[in-house]
Coordinates of N, CA and C in Angstrom, one line a residue:
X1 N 105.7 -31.1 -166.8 CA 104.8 -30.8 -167.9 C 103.6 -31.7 -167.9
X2 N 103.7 -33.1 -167.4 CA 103.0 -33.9 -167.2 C 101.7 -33.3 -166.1
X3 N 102.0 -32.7 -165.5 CA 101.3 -32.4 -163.9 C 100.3 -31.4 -164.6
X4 N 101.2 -30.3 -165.5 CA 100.4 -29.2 -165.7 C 99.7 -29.4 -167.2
X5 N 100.3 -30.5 -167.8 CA 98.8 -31.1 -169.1 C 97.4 -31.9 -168.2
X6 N 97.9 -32.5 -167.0 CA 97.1 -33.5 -166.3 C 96.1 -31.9 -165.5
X7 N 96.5 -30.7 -164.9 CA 95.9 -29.8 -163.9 C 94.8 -29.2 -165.5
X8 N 95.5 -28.9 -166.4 CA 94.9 -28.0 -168.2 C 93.6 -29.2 -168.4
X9 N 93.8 -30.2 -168.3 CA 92.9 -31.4 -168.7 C 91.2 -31.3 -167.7
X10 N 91.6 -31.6 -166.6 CA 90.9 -31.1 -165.7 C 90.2 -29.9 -165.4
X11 N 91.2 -28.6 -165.7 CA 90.4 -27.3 -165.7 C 89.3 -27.6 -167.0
X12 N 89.7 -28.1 -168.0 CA 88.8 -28.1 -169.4 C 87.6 -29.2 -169.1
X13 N 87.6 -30.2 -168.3 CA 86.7 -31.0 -167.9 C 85.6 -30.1 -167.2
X14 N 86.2 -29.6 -166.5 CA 85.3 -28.6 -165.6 C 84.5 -27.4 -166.7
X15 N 85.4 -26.9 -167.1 CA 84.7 -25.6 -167.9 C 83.9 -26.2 -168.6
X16 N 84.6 -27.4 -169.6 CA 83.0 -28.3 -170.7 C 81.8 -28.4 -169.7
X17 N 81.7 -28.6 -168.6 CA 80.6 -29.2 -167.5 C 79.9 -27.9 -167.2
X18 N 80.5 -26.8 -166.9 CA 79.8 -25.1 -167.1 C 79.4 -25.3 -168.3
X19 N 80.1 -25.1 -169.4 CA 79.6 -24.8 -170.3 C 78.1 -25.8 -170.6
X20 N 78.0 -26.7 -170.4 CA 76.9 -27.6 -170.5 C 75.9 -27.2 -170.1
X21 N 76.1 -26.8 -168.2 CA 74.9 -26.5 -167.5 C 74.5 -25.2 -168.2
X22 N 75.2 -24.1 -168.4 CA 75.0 -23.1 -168.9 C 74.1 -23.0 -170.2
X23 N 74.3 -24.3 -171.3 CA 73.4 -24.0 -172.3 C 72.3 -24.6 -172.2
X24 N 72.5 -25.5 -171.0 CA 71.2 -25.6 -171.0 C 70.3 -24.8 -170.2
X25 N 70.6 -24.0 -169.5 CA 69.8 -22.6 -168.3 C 70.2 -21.9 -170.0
X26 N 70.6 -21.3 -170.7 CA 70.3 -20.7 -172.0 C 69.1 -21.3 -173.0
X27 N 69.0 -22.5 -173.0 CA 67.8 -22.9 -174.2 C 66.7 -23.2 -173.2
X28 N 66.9 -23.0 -172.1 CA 65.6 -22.8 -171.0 C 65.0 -21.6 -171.1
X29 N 65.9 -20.3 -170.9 CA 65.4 -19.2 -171.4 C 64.9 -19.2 -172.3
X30 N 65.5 -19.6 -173.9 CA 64.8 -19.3 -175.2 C 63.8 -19.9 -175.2
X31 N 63.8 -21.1 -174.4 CA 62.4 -21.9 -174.5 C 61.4 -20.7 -173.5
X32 N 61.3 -20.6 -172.9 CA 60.7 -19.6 -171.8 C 60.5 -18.3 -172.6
X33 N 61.3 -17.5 -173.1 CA 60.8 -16.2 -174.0 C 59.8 -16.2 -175.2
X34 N 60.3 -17.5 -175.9 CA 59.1 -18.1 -176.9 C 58.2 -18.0 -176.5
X35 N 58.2 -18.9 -175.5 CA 56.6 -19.2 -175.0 C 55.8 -17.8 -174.7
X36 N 56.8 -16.9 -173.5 CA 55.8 -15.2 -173.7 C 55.7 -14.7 -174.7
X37 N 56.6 -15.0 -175.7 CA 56.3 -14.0 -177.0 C 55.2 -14.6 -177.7
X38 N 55.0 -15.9 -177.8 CA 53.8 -16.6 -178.4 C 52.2 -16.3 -177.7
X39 N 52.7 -16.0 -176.5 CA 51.6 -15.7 -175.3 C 51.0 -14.2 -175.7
X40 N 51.7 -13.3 -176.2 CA 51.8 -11.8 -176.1 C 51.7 -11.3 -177.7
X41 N 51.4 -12.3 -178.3 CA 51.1 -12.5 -179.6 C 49.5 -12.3 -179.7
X42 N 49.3 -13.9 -178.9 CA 48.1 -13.8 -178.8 C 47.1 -12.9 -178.4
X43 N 47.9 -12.3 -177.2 CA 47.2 -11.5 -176.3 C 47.1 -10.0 -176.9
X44 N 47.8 -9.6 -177.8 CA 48.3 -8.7 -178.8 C 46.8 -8.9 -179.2
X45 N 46.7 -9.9 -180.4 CA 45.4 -10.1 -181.3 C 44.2 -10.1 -180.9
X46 N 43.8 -10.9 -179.3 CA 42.6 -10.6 -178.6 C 42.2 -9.1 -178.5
X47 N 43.7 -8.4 -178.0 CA 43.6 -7.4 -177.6 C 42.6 -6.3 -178.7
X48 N 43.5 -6.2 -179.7 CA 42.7 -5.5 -180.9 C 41.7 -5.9 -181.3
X49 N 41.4 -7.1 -181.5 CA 39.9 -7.8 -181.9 C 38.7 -6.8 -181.0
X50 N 39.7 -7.1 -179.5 CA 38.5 -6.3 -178.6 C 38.4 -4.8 -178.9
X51 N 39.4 -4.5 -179.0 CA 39.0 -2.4 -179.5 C 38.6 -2.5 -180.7
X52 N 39.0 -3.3 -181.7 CA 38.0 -2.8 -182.9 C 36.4 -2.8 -182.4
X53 N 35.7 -4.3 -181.9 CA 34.7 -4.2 -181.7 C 34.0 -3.2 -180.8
X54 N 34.9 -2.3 -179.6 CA 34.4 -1.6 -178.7 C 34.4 -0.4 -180.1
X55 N 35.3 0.2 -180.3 CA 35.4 1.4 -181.5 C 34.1 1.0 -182.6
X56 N 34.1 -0.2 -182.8 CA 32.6 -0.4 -184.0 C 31.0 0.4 -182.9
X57 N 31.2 -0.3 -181.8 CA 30.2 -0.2 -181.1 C 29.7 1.2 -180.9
X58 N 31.1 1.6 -180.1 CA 30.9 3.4 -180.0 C 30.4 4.2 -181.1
X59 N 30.8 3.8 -182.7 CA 30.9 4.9 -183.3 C 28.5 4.4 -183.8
X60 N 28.2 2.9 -183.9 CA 27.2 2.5 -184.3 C 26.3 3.2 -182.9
X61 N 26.8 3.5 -182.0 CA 26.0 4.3 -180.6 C 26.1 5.8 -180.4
X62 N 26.7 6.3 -181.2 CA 26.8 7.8 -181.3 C 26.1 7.9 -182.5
X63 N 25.6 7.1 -183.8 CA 25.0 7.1 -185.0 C 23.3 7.1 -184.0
X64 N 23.8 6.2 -183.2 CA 22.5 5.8 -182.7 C 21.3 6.8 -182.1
X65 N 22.4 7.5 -180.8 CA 21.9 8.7 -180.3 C 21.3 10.0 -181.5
X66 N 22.4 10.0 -182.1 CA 22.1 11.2 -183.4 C 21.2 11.1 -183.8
X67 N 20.4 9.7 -184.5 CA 19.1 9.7 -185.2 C 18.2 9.7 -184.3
X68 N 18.3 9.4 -182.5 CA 17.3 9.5 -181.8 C 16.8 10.8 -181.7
X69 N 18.0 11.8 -181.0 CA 17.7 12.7 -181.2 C 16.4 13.5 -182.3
X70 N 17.2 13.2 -183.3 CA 16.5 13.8 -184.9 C 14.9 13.5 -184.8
X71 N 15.1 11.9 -184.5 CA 13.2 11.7 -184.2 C 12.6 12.2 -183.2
X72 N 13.6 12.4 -182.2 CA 12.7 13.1 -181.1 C 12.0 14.7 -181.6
X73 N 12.9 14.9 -181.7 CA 12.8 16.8 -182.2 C 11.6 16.5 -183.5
X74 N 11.7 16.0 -184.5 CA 10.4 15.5 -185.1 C 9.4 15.4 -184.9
X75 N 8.9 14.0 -183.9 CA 7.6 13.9 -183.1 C 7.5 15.0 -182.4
X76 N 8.3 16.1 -181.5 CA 8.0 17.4 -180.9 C 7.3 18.0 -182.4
X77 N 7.7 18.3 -183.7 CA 7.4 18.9 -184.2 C 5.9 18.5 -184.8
X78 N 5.9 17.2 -184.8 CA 4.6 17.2 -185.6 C 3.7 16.7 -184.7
X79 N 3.8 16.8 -183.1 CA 2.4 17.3 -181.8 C 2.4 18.7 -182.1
X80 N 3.1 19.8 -182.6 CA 3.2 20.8 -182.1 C 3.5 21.5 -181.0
X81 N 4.1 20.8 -180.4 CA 4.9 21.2 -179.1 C 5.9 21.8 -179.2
X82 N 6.1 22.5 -178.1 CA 7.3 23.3 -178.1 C 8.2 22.6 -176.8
X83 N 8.5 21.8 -176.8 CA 8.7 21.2 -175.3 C 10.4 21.3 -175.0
X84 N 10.5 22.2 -174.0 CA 11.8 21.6 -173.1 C 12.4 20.7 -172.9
X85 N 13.0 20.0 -173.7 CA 14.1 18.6 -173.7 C 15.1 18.9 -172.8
X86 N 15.7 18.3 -171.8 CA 16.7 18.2 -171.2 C 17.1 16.3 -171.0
X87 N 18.1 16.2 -171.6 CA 19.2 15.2 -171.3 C 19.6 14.4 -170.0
X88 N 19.2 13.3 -169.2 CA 20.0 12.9 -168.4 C 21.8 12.9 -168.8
X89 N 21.5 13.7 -167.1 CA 23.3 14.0 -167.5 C 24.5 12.7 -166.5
X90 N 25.4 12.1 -166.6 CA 26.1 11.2 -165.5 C 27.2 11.9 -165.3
X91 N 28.3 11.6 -164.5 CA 29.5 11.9 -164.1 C 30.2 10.6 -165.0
X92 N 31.5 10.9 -164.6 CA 32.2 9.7 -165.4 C 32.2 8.8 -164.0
X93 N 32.8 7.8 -165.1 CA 32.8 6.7 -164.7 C 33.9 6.4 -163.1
X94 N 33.7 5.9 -161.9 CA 34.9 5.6 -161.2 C 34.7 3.8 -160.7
X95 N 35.7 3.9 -160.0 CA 36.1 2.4 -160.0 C 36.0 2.4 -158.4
X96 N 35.1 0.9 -158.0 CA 35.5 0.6 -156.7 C 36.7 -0.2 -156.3
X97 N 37.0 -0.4 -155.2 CA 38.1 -1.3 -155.3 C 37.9 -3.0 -155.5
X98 N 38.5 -4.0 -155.9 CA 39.0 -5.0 -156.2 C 38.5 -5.5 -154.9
X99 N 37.5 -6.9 -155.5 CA 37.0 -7.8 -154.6 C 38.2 -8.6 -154.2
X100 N 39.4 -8.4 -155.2 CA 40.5 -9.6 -154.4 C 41.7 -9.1 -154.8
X101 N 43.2 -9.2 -153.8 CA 43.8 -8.2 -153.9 C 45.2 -9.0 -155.6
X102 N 45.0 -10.3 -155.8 CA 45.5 -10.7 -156.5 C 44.9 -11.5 -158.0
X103 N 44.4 -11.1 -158.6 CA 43.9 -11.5 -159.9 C 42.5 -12.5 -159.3
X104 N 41.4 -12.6 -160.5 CA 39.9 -13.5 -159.8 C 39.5 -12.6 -159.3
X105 N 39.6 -11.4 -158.8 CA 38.1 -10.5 -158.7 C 37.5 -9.9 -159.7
X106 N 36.4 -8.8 -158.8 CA 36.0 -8.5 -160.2 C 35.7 -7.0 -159.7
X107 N 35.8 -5.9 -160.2 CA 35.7 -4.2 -160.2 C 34.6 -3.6 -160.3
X108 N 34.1 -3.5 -159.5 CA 32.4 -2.4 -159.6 C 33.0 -1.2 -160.3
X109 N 32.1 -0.3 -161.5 CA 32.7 0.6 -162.0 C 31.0 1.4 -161.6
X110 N 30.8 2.6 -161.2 CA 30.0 3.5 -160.6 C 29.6 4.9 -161.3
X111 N 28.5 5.5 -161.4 CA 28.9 6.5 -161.9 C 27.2 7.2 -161.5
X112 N 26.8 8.4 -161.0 CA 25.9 8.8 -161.0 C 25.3 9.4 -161.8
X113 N 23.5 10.2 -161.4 CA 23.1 11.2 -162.6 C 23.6 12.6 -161.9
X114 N 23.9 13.0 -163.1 CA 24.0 15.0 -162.6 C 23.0 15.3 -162.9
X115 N 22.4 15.2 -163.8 CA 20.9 16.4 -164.5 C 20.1 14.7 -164.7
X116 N 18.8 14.9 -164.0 CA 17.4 14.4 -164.3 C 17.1 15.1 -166.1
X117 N 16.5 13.6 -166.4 CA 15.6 13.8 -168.1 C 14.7 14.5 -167.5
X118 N 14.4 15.4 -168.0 CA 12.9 16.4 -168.3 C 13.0 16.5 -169.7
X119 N 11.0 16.0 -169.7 CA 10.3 15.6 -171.3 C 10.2 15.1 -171.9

């Protein structure tokens, strides 16, 4: 009985010693998930900060065009002109490729005219 309280003693020395390393590779993780979640928080909030202001922008640039428009068609009206307005037209937007193949470059984004302004 002696042998097998002395082999029980030992096995438990050992497991305490797992168990040890173990919580600590456990509060390493917790410490490490915090940290992305604190990270992804932030980046959360930047994030939206940035689409609200792009969404303010857009909607203050389509207001913008609208009243251009309106004055344009105006001053046609009060030269008396009858004049053919046509719109520069573009394609959408495409992407060149990446000056570098791992984060630090930077993306040419391209886009041509389809229709020339006339008037």
């Amino acid at each position: 009985k002696k042998d097998q309280l002395k082999r029980l003693e030992t096995l438990l020395g050992e497991q305490q010693g797992n168990l040890a390393l173990r919580t600590g590779d456990q509060n390493e993780a917790q410490s490490g998930a915090h940290l992305k979640s604190t990270e992804f928080d932030t980046l959360s909030d930047e994030y939206r900060d940035h689409m609200d202001k792009c969404c303010t922008n857009l909607n203050d640039l389509k207001s913008e065009i609208c009243a251009l428009g309106k004055i344009r068609g105006e001053l046609s009206n009060m030269q008396g002109q009858n004049v053919f307005i046509t719109d520069c037209e573009v394609s959408d937007w495409r992407y060149e490729a990446c000056s570098a193949t791992c984060g630090g470059g930077t993306q040419a984004m391209k886009r041509s005219v389809l229709v020339h302004p006339v008037g």
